[in-house]
């Protein structure tokens, strides 16, 4: 019998297990997935981590402090000051992420790209005052592999029992304390029971369960759209949330989710409804289902992802189109995650620089050739015909789309001095930051005949992260409805809303997901190691 059980082999569970081994505890890690997928979503992720006061920031001339980061965090996430544990975790994160996430990872062989990205700057609410999104050189894939390697080569490795293909269903209690868990083998259905003095739930969020996403849909987002793609883990189904609920644990902020507005169908799906989240090109026009520009405030990424979702969901049909051309796509098209960023994932400097300087031709060809939601046309009539063929009706109006593109292009023709379009103003603004200048076109016309073909991308809402979850205190102990810790029960990572049951609030400054998993996972491991 092991002293501590960790449920879930994602980044949070791995960090918890590392801490437990460091403390000399014996650990049973139960993972539902196969060994190939050890590492969970982190392995698929882009690997951007929210960090404050780093060498990368200083070298780029960015002055950042935990106080500034905390003010941004509160403003963007609209946290309720009375919401004790999410606020406490937010404060702990901004103060502790430098040492306990950034330095800790560096000591374990994880490095970052030189220029942090400036994401989530805020639209109607202030966001990141400065760039803080530090991208792991090697993406989340490398991050996960390095930590798994540490686990497998740990001096206390003999104390670690790793079991894959084990689906945990319930948390067991005895004498008023948590005493283990039970479940079934994924293949064959053989039941099992495992006993331990402490259990850490690190089984991820629930956004891989689209029915559950609909059930907890936030009221700000109208009704849930008919199509919601799945951008989360196939086993992020909320099963362990229910198990914690069943033993009296408190679940909070389940309607706070971090979904994205530019989802397309995966060219080679590995789960039902498998979607990819595009980083929506800023120079593309964002159109509604008819081909009319969404407004009055045009949609531009990098300011408020939650608002993009709200705007698309407010339309009569809750999907959208982005209209661009080949030149724009080559410079700006990107897909979130390790899979579609091979030069960063495989740490190939030359390929990475080539893509930055000459455009990402590989991604362009892959998406145009294999993604069902991309259509091209030599001119607008041909493009519109193909858009309507894809949707299976005549919803897109050639007149609407032409009017949108021509009036936008006319603004560009008039010259920057006369630009009176919020999208163009934002493009000018983001280009001030070098990290964005190299990835954003300088006022590129849509209908430029030399920049074709024209491209339209049909985009659906894609589910991703659960911002809420199991409520925990600053020791990652699961709290009951009276706010008291449940003896022997801990939660970490996305299962715990990245700490406290929702440390981000309504909106996330990005990168606090992986960062929050590392910090809360480590804390859960350290706390569980103190059990007697
Ligand atoms: C494409 C993509 C890009 C991303 N990019 C970023 C980024 O750049 N920055 C960032 O901060 N975040 C990013 N994220 C989010 C981030 O990767 C996740 O929030 C984080 O990895 C969650 O880690 P976790 O350990 O809490 O959960 P998970 O990674 O979901 O791991 C949970 C594990 O528990 C297992 N499990 C589930 N149920 C059971 C059960 N019943 N019994 C046993 N085991 C179970 C699962 O199989 C899984 O392995 C991205 C996510 C995706 C998908």
Coordinates of C-alpha atoms and ligand atoms in Angstrom, one line a residue:
X1 CA 0.0 0.0 0.0
X2 CA 1.3 3.5 -0.9
X3 CA 1.2 6.4 1.4
X4 CA -0.4 8.8 -1.1
X5 CA -2.5 8.3 -4.2
X6 CA -2.3 10.8 -7.0
X7 CA -5.3 10.6 -9.5
X8 CA -4.3 11.8 -12.9
X9 CA -0.9 11.9 -14.7
X10 CA -1.2 15.4 -16.2
X11 CA 1.3 18.1 -15.2
X12 CA -0.4 18.8 -11.9
X13 CA -0.3 15.1 -10.9
X14 CA 3.3 14.8 -12.0
X15 CA 4.4 17.8 -10.0
X16 CA 2.6 16.5 -7.0
X17 CA 4.3 13.1 -7.4
X18 CA 7.7 14.7 -7.7
X19 CA 7.2 16.6 -4.4
X20 CA 6.1 13.4 -2.7
X21 CA 9.1 11.5 -3.8
X22 CA 11.4 14.4 -2.8
X23 CA 9.8 14.1 0.7
X24 CA 10.5 10.3 0.7
X25 CA 6.8 9.3 0.5
X26 CA 5.5 6.3 -1.5
X27 CA 3.1 7.2 -4.3
X28 CA 0.6 5.4 -6.4
X29 CA -0.2 7.4 -9.5
X30 CA -3.4 6.2 -11.2
X31 CA -4.0 7.4 -14.8
X32 CA -6.9 6.5 -17.0
X33 CA -5.1 7.0 -20.3
X34 CA -2.4 4.9 -21.9
X35 CA 1.3 5.4 -21.0
X36 CA 1.9 7.1 -24.4
X37 CA -0.3 10.0 -23.3
X38 CA 1.4 10.3 -19.9
X39 CA 1.6 14.1 -19.3
X40 CA -2.0 14.9 -20.2
X41 CA -2.9 18.2 -21.8
X42 CA 0.4 19.8 -21.0
X43 CA 2.0 17.5 -23.6
X44 CA -0.3 18.9 -26.3
X45 CA -0.1 22.5 -25.1
X46 CA 1.8 25.4 -26.5
X47 CA 3.7 25.8 -23.3
X48 CA 3.1 29.5 -22.5
X49 CA 3.5 30.2 -18.8
X50 CA 2.5 33.4 -17.0
X51 CA 5.6 34.5 -15.1
X52 CA 6.4 37.8 -13.4
X53 CA 9.8 39.6 -13.0
X54 CA 11.8 37.2 -15.2
X55 CA 15.2 37.6 -16.9
X56 CA 13.4 37.4 -20.3
X57 CA 11.2 40.3 -19.3
X58 CA 14.1 42.3 -18.0
X59 CA 16.2 41.7 -21.1
X60 CA 13.2 42.9 -23.2
X61 CA 13.0 46.1 -21.2
X62 CA 9.8 45.1 -19.3
X63 CA 9.5 46.2 -15.7
X64 CA 7.1 43.9 -13.9
X65 CA 6.2 43.3 -10.3
X66 CA 3.8 41.0 -8.4
X67 CA 1.8 44.1 -7.4
X68 CA 1.2 45.1 -11.0
X69 CA 0.5 41.6 -12.0
X70 CA -2.0 41.2 -9.1
X71 CA -3.8 44.5 -10.1
X72 CA -4.1 43.2 -13.7
X73 CA -5.3 39.8 -12.5
X74 CA -8.1 41.3 -10.4
X75 CA -9.1 43.8 -13.1
X76 CA -9.2 41.2 -15.9
X77 CA -10.7 38.3 -13.9
X78 CA -13.2 40.5 -12.0
X79 CA -12.6 38.5 -8.9
X80 CA -15.0 39.2 -6.0
X81 CA -12.9 40.3 -3.0
X82 CA -15.2 38.3 -0.8
X83 CA -14.3 35.2 -2.7
X84 CA -11.6 34.2 -0.3
X85 CA -9.8 31.2 -1.8
X86 CA -9.7 32.3 -5.4
X87 CA -8.3 35.7 -4.3
X88 CA -5.8 34.0 -1.9
X89 CA -4.6 31.8 -4.8
X90 CA -4.3 34.7 -7.2
X91 CA -2.2 36.6 -4.7
X92 CA -0.1 33.5 -4.0
X93 CA 0.4 32.8 -7.7
X94 CA 1.7 36.3 -8.7
X95 CA 4.1 36.3 -5.7
X96 CA 5.3 32.7 -5.9
X97 CA 5.3 32.0 -9.7
X98 CA 8.8 33.5 -10.3
X99 CA 10.6 31.1 -7.9
X100 CA 8.2 28.2 -7.5
X101 CA 7.2 27.8 -11.1
X102 CA 9.8 29.6 -13.3
X103 CA 13.0 29.0 -11.4
X104 CA 11.9 25.5 -10.4
X105 CA 11.3 24.6 -14.0
X106 CA 14.6 26.1 -15.2
X107 CA 16.4 24.0 -12.6
X108 CA 14.7 21.0 -14.2
X109 CA 16.0 21.8 -17.7
X110 CA 13.0 23.9 -19.1
X111 CA 13.9 27.1 -20.9
X112 CA 11.9 29.8 -22.5
X113 CA 11.9 31.8 -25.8
X114 CA 13.6 35.2 -25.4
X115 CA 10.6 37.5 -26.0
X116 CA 7.5 36.9 -23.8
X117 CA 4.2 37.2 -25.8
X118 CA 1.8 40.0 -24.9
X119 CA -1.6 38.3 -24.8
X120 CA -4.9 39.3 -23.1
X121 CA -4.3 43.1 -23.0
X122 CA -7.9 43.7 -22.1
X123 CA -10.7 45.3 -24.0
X124 CA -13.4 46.8 -21.8
X125 CA -11.5 45.6 -18.6
X126 CA -7.7 46.1 -18.3
X127 CA -5.6 43.0 -18.8
X128 CA -1.9 42.3 -19.0
X129 CA -0.1 45.7 -18.6
X130 CA 3.0 44.0 -20.0
X131 CA 4.0 40.8 -21.8
X132 CA 4.1 37.8 -19.4
X133 CA 3.4 34.8 -21.5
X134 CA 6.7 32.8 -21.5
X135 CA 6.8 30.1 -24.1
X136 CA 8.7 27.0 -23.3
X137 CA 11.4 26.2 -25.9
X138 CA 10.0 22.9 -26.9
X139 CA 6.4 23.7 -26.1
X140 CA 4.4 21.9 -23.4
X141 CA 5.6 18.7 -25.0
X142 CA 9.1 19.3 -23.8
X143 CA 7.8 20.6 -20.5
X144 CA 5.9 17.4 -19.8
X145 CA 8.7 15.1 -21.1
X146 CA 11.3 16.8 -18.9
X147 CA 9.2 16.4 -15.8
X148 CA 8.3 12.8 -16.6
X149 CA 12.0 12.1 -17.1
X150 CA 12.7 13.6 -13.6
X151 CA 10.0 11.3 -12.2
X152 CA 11.3 8.2 -13.9
X153 CA 14.9 8.9 -12.9
X154 CA 14.1 10.1 -9.3
X155 CA 16.4 8.7 -6.7
X156 CA 13.2 7.5 -4.9
X157 CA 11.8 5.9 -8.0
X158 CA 11.3 2.6 -6.2
X159 CA 8.7 4.4 -4.1
X160 CA 6.6 5.3 -7.2
X161 CA 4.0 2.9 -8.5
X162 CA 2.7 4.1 -11.9
X163 CA -0.5 2.5 -13.2
X164 CA -2.1 3.3 -16.5
X165 CA -5.5 2.4 -17.9
X166 CA -7.1 2.9 -14.5
X167 CA -10.3 4.8 -14.4
X168 CA -11.0 6.1 -10.9
X169 CA -14.7 6.6 -10.1
X170 CA -15.0 7.2 -6.4
X171 CA -13.1 8.5 -3.4
X172 CA -13.3 6.1 -0.4
X173 CA -13.6 7.2 3.2
X174 CA -13.2 5.5 6.6
X175 CA -13.6 7.0 10.1
X176 CA -14.4 10.4 8.7
X177 CA -11.3 10.7 6.6
X178 CA -10.4 9.9 3.0
X179 CA -8.8 6.5 2.8
X180 CA -8.3 5.8 -0.9
X181 CA -10.2 5.4 -4.2
X182 CA -11.9 2.9 -6.4
X183 CA -12.6 2.4 -10.1
X184 CA -12.3 0.1 -13.0
X185 CA -9.7 -0.9 -15.5
X186 CA -10.3 1.1 -18.7
X187 CA -9.9 -2.1 -20.8
X188 CA -11.8 -5.1 -19.5
X189 CA -13.6 -3.3 -16.7
X190 CA -11.9 -5.1 -13.9
X191 CA -12.8 -3.3 -10.6
X192 CA -10.0 -2.1 -8.3
X193 CA -9.7 -0.4 -4.9
X194 CA -6.6 1.4 -3.7
X195 CA -6.0 2.5 -0.1
X196 CA -3.8 5.3 1.2
X197 CA -3.6 7.9 3.9
X198 CA -4.1 10.8 1.4
X199 CA -5.5 11.2 -2.1
X200 CA -4.7 14.0 -4.5
X201 CA -7.2 14.6 -7.2
X202 CA -5.4 15.9 -10.3
X203 CA -7.7 14.6 -13.0
X204 CA -8.1 17.8 -15.0
X205 CA -11.2 19.9 -15.7
X206 CA -14.5 18.9 -17.2
X207 CA -14.3 20.7 -20.6
X208 CA -13.8 17.5 -22.5
X209 CA -17.4 16.7 -21.7
X210 CA -19.4 18.9 -24.0
X211 CA -22.7 18.1 -22.3
X212 CA -21.3 19.3 -19.1
X213 CA -19.9 22.4 -20.8
X214 CA -23.5 23.1 -22.0
X215 CA -24.9 22.5 -18.5
X216 CA -22.6 25.1 -17.0
X217 CA -22.7 27.6 -19.8
X218 CA -22.3 31.1 -18.5
X219 CA -25.3 33.4 -18.7
X220 CA -23.1 36.1 -20.4
X221 CA -22.8 33.9 -23.4
X222 CA -26.4 33.6 -24.5
X223 CA -27.4 29.9 -25.0
X224 CA -24.8 27.3 -25.8
X225 CA -24.1 27.0 -29.6
X226 CA -25.4 23.9 -31.4
X227 CA -21.8 23.1 -32.4
X228 CA -19.1 23.2 -29.7
X229 CA -15.8 21.5 -30.6
X230 CA -13.8 19.7 -28.1
X231 CA -10.4 21.2 -27.4
X232 CA -9.8 19.6 -24.0
X233 CA -8.8 16.1 -22.8
X234 CA -11.0 13.2 -23.8
X235 CA -11.1 12.1 -20.2
X236 CA -11.7 15.6 -18.8
X237 CA -15.3 14.6 -18.0
X238 CA -15.9 15.8 -14.5
X239 CA -16.1 12.3 -13.0
X240 CA -13.7 13.2 -10.2
X241 CA -15.5 16.5 -9.5
X242 CA -18.6 14.3 -8.8
X243 CA -16.6 11.9 -6.7
X244 CA -15.3 14.8 -4.6
X245 CA -18.8 16.3 -4.4
X246 CA -20.0 12.9 -3.2
X247 CA -17.7 13.0 -0.2
X248 CA -18.7 16.6 0.7
X249 CA -16.1 18.6 -1.2
X250 CA -17.3 22.0 -2.5
X251 CA -17.3 22.8 -6.3
X252 CA -17.3 26.4 -7.3
X253 CA -17.4 28.7 -10.3
X254 CA -18.2 25.9 -12.8
X255 CA -19.6 28.4 -15.2
X256 CA -16.3 30.2 -15.4
X257 CA -14.7 28.6 -18.5
X258 CA -11.9 29.5 -20.8
X259 CA -13.3 28.6 -24.2
X260 CA -12.1 30.0 -27.6
X261 CA -14.0 31.5 -30.5
X262 CA -11.9 30.3 -33.4
X263 CA -12.2 26.5 -33.4
X264 CA -11.9 24.4 -36.5
X265 CA -12.2 20.7 -37.0
X266 CA -9.0 18.7 -36.5
X267 CA -7.9 17.3 -39.8
X268 CA -7.2 13.9 -38.1
X269 CA -9.5 13.7 -35.1
X270 CA -8.6 11.6 -32.2
X271 CA -11.8 12.1 -30.2
X272 CA -15.4 13.0 -31.1
X273 CA -15.7 16.6 -32.1
X274 CA -12.0 17.1 -31.9
X275 CA -11.2 20.7 -32.6
X276 CA -8.1 22.9 -33.0
X277 CA -8.0 26.4 -31.6
X278 CA -6.7 28.9 -34.2
X279 CA -4.8 32.0 -33.1
X280 CA -7.1 34.1 -35.2
X281 CA -5.2 36.3 -37.7
X282 CA -5.5 39.9 -36.7
X283 CA -5.5 41.2 -40.2
X284 CA -8.4 39.0 -41.2
X285 CA -11.9 40.3 -41.2
X286 CA -14.1 38.6 -38.6
X287 CA -17.6 38.0 -40.2
X288 CA -20.9 36.7 -39.0
X289 CA -22.8 33.8 -40.7
X290 CA -24.0 36.1 -43.5
X291 CA -20.6 37.5 -44.2
X292 CA -21.3 40.8 -42.4
X293 CA -18.5 42.2 -40.3
X294 CA -19.2 41.6 -36.6
X295 CA -19.4 44.9 -34.8
X296 CA -19.7 47.7 -34.0
X297 CA -16.4 46.8 -32.2
X298 CA -14.6 44.5 -34.7
X299 CA -13.2 41.3 -33.3
X300 CA -9.5 41.2 -32.9
X301 CA -7.6 38.6 -30.9
X302 CA -5.1 39.3 -28.1
X303 CA -7.3 41.5 -26.0
X304 CA -10.1 39.6 -24.4
X305 CA -10.8 36.0 -25.5
X306 CA -13.9 35.7 -23.3
X307 CA -15.4 38.7 -25.1
X308 CA -14.7 37.1 -28.5
X309 CA -16.7 34.1 -27.4
X310 CA -19.5 36.3 -26.1
X311 CA -19.7 38.2 -29.4
X312 CA -19.9 35.1 -31.5
X313 CA -22.5 33.6 -29.2
X314 CA -24.6 36.7 -29.4
X315 CA -25.1 36.3 -33.2
X316 CA -28.2 34.7 -34.5
X317 CA -26.0 31.7 -35.7
X318 CA -23.3 31.0 -33.3
X319 CA -20.4 30.4 -35.6
X320 CA -18.3 32.9 -37.6
X321 CA -16.1 33.3 -40.6
X322 CA -12.7 34.9 -40.9
X323 CA -11.8 36.3 -44.3
X324 CA -8.1 36.7 -45.3
X325 CA -5.7 36.0 -48.1
X326 CA -2.6 33.8 -48.5
X327 CA -0.2 36.6 -47.5
X328 CA -2.1 37.2 -44.3
X329 CA -2.3 33.5 -43.5
X330 CA 1.4 32.9 -44.1
X331 CA 2.4 35.6 -41.6
X332 CA -0.4 35.4 -39.1
X333 CA -2.1 32.0 -39.1
X334 CA -1.2 29.9 -36.1
X335 CA -2.7 27.0 -34.2
X336 CA -2.5 26.7 -30.4
X337 CA -0.6 23.7 -29.1
X338 CA 2.5 21.6 -29.7
X339 CA 1.1 19.5 -32.6
X340 CA 1.0 22.4 -35.1
X341 CA 4.1 24.2 -34.0
X342 CA 6.7 21.5 -34.8
X343 CA 9.7 23.9 -35.1
X344 CA 9.2 25.1 -31.5
X345 CA 8.2 21.7 -30.3
X346 CA 11.2 19.9 -31.8
X347 CA 13.5 22.9 -30.8
X348 CA 14.6 23.5 -34.4
X349 CA 16.0 27.0 -34.3
X350 CA 16.6 27.4 -38.1
X351 CA 13.1 26.1 -39.0
X352 CA 11.6 28.4 -36.4
X353 CA 13.4 31.5 -37.8
X354 CA 12.5 30.5 -41.3
X355 CA 8.8 30.3 -40.5
X356 CA 9.0 33.7 -38.7
X357 CA 10.8 35.4 -41.6
X358 CA 9.2 33.7 -44.7
X359 CA 5.8 32.6 -43.4
X360 CA 4.6 29.3 -42.1
X361 CA 4.1 27.4 -45.4
X362 CA 3.9 24.1 -43.8
X363 CA 0.9 25.1 -41.7
X364 CA -0.7 26.9 -44.6
X365 CA -0.5 23.8 -46.8
X366 CA -1.7 21.6 -43.9
X367 CA -4.8 23.7 -43.1
X368 CA -5.8 24.5 -46.7
X369 CA -5.2 20.9 -47.8
X370 CA -6.7 19.0 -44.9
X371 CA -8.9 21.1 -42.6
X372 CA -12.5 20.9 -43.7
X373 CA -13.3 24.4 -42.4
X374 CA -10.9 26.2 -44.8
X375 CA -12.1 27.2 -48.2
X376 CA -10.2 29.2 -50.9
X377 CA -11.3 31.1 -54.0
X378 CA -9.6 33.1 -56.8
X379 CA -12.2 35.9 -56.3
X380 CA -15.0 36.7 -53.9
X381 CA -17.8 35.1 -56.0
X382 CA -15.9 31.8 -56.1
X383 CA -15.1 32.0 -52.4
X384 CA -18.7 32.7 -51.4
X385 CA -19.9 29.8 -53.5
X386 CA -17.5 27.5 -51.6
X387 CA -18.4 29.0 -48.2
X388 CA -22.1 28.3 -48.9
X389 CA -21.3 24.8 -50.2
X390 CA -19.4 24.1 -46.9
X391 CA -22.3 25.3 -44.8
X392 CA -24.9 23.7 -47.0
X393 CA -27.1 26.7 -47.6
X394 CA -27.0 30.2 -49.1
X395 CA -26.5 32.1 -45.9
X396 CA -23.3 34.0 -47.0
X397 CA -24.2 37.0 -49.1
X398 CA -21.7 38.1 -51.7
X399 CA -22.9 41.7 -51.4
X400 CA -22.4 41.7 -47.6
X401 CA -18.9 40.2 -47.8
X402 CA -17.9 42.4 -50.7
X403 CA -19.1 45.5 -48.8
X404 CA -17.1 44.5 -45.7
X405 CA -13.9 43.8 -47.6
X406 CA -14.1 46.9 -49.8
X407 CA -14.7 49.4 -47.1
X408 CA -11.9 47.9 -45.0
X409 CA -9.5 48.0 -47.9
X410 CA -10.5 51.6 -48.7
X411 CA -9.5 52.6 -45.2
X412 CA -6.0 51.1 -45.8
X413 CA -5.8 52.9 -49.2
X414 CA -6.4 56.2 -47.6
X415 CA -3.2 55.9 -45.5
X416 CA -2.5 55.4 -41.8
X417 CA -3.1 59.1 -41.0
X418 CA -6.8 58.7 -42.0
X419 CA -7.4 55.2 -40.5
X420 CA -10.6 55.3 -38.6
X421 CA -11.2 51.7 -38.0
X422 CA -10.7 50.0 -34.6
X423 CA -9.1 46.9 -36.1
X424 CA -6.5 49.0 -38.0
X425 CA -5.9 51.0 -34.8
X426 CA -5.3 47.8 -32.9
X427 CA -3.0 46.4 -35.5
X428 CA -0.9 49.6 -35.3
X429 CA -0.9 49.3 -31.5
X430 CA 0.1 45.7 -31.3
X431 CA 2.9 46.2 -33.8
X432 CA 4.6 48.4 -31.2
X433 CA 5.6 45.3 -29.4
X434 CA 8.4 43.5 -31.2
X435 CA 7.0 40.1 -30.4
X436 CA 3.8 41.0 -32.3
X437 CA 5.4 43.1 -35.0
X438 CA 7.1 40.0 -36.5
X439 CA 3.8 38.1 -36.5
X440 CA 1.4 40.9 -37.6
X441 CA 1.1 42.3 -41.2
X442 CA 1.3 46.1 -41.6
X443 CA -2.2 47.0 -42.8
X444 CA -2.7 44.3 -45.5
X445 CA -5.7 44.7 -47.8
X446 CA -8.0 41.7 -48.1
X447 CA -8.8 42.0 -51.8
X448 CA -5.2 42.7 -52.9
X449 CA -5.0 40.7 -56.2
X450 CA -1.3 39.9 -55.6
X451 CA -2.0 38.3 -52.2
X452 CA -4.4 35.6 -53.1
X453 CA -6.0 33.2 -53.2
X454 CA -8.7 34.4 -50.8
X455 CA -9.3 32.3 -47.8
X456 CA -12.4 31.9 -45.6
X457 CA -12.3 29.9 -42.4
X458 CA -15.5 28.8 -40.7
X459 CA -14.9 28.9 -36.9
X460 CA -16.9 27.3 -34.1
X461 CA -16.7 27.8 -30.4
X462 CA -14.2 25.3 -28.9
X463 CA -14.2 24.3 -25.3
X464 CA -10.9 24.3 -23.5
X465 CA -10.4 25.0 -19.8
X466 CA -12.4 24.9 -16.6
X467 CA -11.6 28.0 -14.6
X468 CA -13.7 26.8 -11.7
X469 CA -13.6 23.5 -9.9
X470 CA -12.9 21.9 -6.5
X471 CA -12.4 24.4 -3.8
X472 CA -9.0 24.2 -2.0
X473 CA -7.2 26.3 0.5
X474 CA -3.6 27.5 0.2
X475 CA -2.4 24.0 1.1
X476 CA -4.4 22.5 -1.7
X477 CA -6.6 20.8 0.9
X478 CA -10.2 20.2 -0.4
X479 CA -12.7 22.2 1.5
X480 CA -16.2 21.2 2.4
X481 CA -19.3 23.4 2.3
X482 CA -18.5 24.8 5.7
X483 CA -15.1 25.8 4.5
X484 CA -13.3 23.1 6.5
X485 CA -10.6 20.8 5.0
X486 CA -11.7 17.2 4.3
X487 CA -9.0 15.1 6.1
X488 CA -6.7 13.4 3.6
X489 CA -8.2 14.9 0.4
X490 CA -6.3 17.3 -1.8
X491 CA -6.9 18.7 -5.3
X492 CA -4.6 20.4 -7.8
X493 CA -4.4 21.7 -11.4
X494 CA -7.4 22.2 -13.6
X495 CA -9.5 20.0 -11.3
X496 CA -9.1 22.7 -8.6
X497 CA -9.7 25.6 -11.0
X498 CA -5.9 25.9 -11.0
X499 CA -6.0 26.6 -7.2
X500 CA -8.7 27.7 -4.8
X501 CA -11.6 26.5 -7.1
X502 CA -11.1 29.3 -9.6
X503 CA -8.1 31.5 -9.0
X504 CA -8.5 33.2 -12.4
X505 CA -12.0 34.5 -11.8
X506 CA -14.0 35.1 -15.0
X507 CA -11.0 35.7 -17.3
X508 CA -7.5 34.4 -17.4
X509 CA -4.4 36.4 -18.3
X510 CA -3.3 33.2 -20.2
X511 CA -0.4 31.0 -19.1
X512 CA -1.7 30.7 -15.6
X513 CA -3.1 27.3 -16.5
X514 CA 0.2 25.5 -16.8
X515 CA 1.7 27.8 -14.2
X516 CA -1.2 27.1 -11.8
X517 CA -0.9 23.4 -12.3
X518 CA 2.8 23.4 -11.5
X519 CA 2.2 25.5 -8.4
X520 CA -0.9 23.8 -7.1
X521 CA 0.5 20.4 -7.9
X522 CA 3.7 21.1 -6.0
X523 CA 1.8 22.5 -3.0
X524 CA -0.6 19.5 -3.0
X525 CA 2.4 17.1 -3.0
X526 CA 4.2 19.1 -0.2
X527 CA 1.0 19.2 1.9
X528 CA 0.1 15.5 1.4
X529 CA 3.7 14.6 2.3
X530 CA 3.1 15.9 5.9
X531 CA 0.4 13.3 6.7
X532 CA 1.2 11.1 9.6
Ligands
LIG1 C1 -3.9 22.6 -27.4 C2 -3.7 23.1 -26.0 C3 -2.9 24.2 -25.8 C4 -2.7 24.7 -24.5 N1 -1.8 25.7 -24.3 C5 -1.6 26.2 -23.1 C6 -0.6 27.2 -22.8 O1 0.1 27.7 -23.8 N2 -0.5 27.7 -21.6 C7 -1.2 27.3 -20.5 O2 -1.1 27.8 -19.4 N3 -2.1 26.3 -20.7 C8 -2.3 25.8 -21.9 N4 -3.2 24.8 -22.1 C9 -4.0 24.3 -21.0 C10 -3.1 23.3 -20.1 O3 -2.4 22.4 -20.9 C11 -4.0 22.5 -19.1 O4 -4.9 23.4 -18.4 C12 -3.2 21.7 -18.1 O5 -2.2 21.0 -18.8 C13 -4.1 20.9 -17.3 O6 -3.2 20.0 -16.5 P1 -3.9 19.0 -15.4 O7 -2.7 18.2 -14.9 O8 -4.6 19.8 -14.4 O9 -4.9 18.2 -16.2 P2 -4.8 17.2 -17.4 O10 -3.7 17.5 -18.3 O11 -6.2 17.1 -18.0 O12 -4.5 15.8 -16.8 C14 -5.4 15.1 -16.1 C15 -5.1 13.6 -16.2 O13 -6.0 12.9 -15.4 C16 -6.5 11.7 -16.1 N5 -7.8 11.4 -15.7 C17 -9.0 12.0 -15.9 N6 -10.0 11.4 -15.4 C18 -9.4 10.3 -14.7 C19 -10.0 9.2 -13.9 N7 -11.3 9.1 -13.7 N8 -9.2 8.3 -13.4 C20 -7.8 8.4 -13.6 N9 -7.3 9.3 -14.4 C21 -8.1 10.3 -14.9 C22 -6.5 12.2 -17.6 O14 -6.3 11.1 -18.4 C23 -5.3 13.1 -17.6 O15 -4.1 12.5 -18.0 C24 -3.4 24.2 -23.4 C25 -4.3 23.1 -23.6 C26 -4.4 22.6 -24.9 C27 -5.3 21.4 -25.1

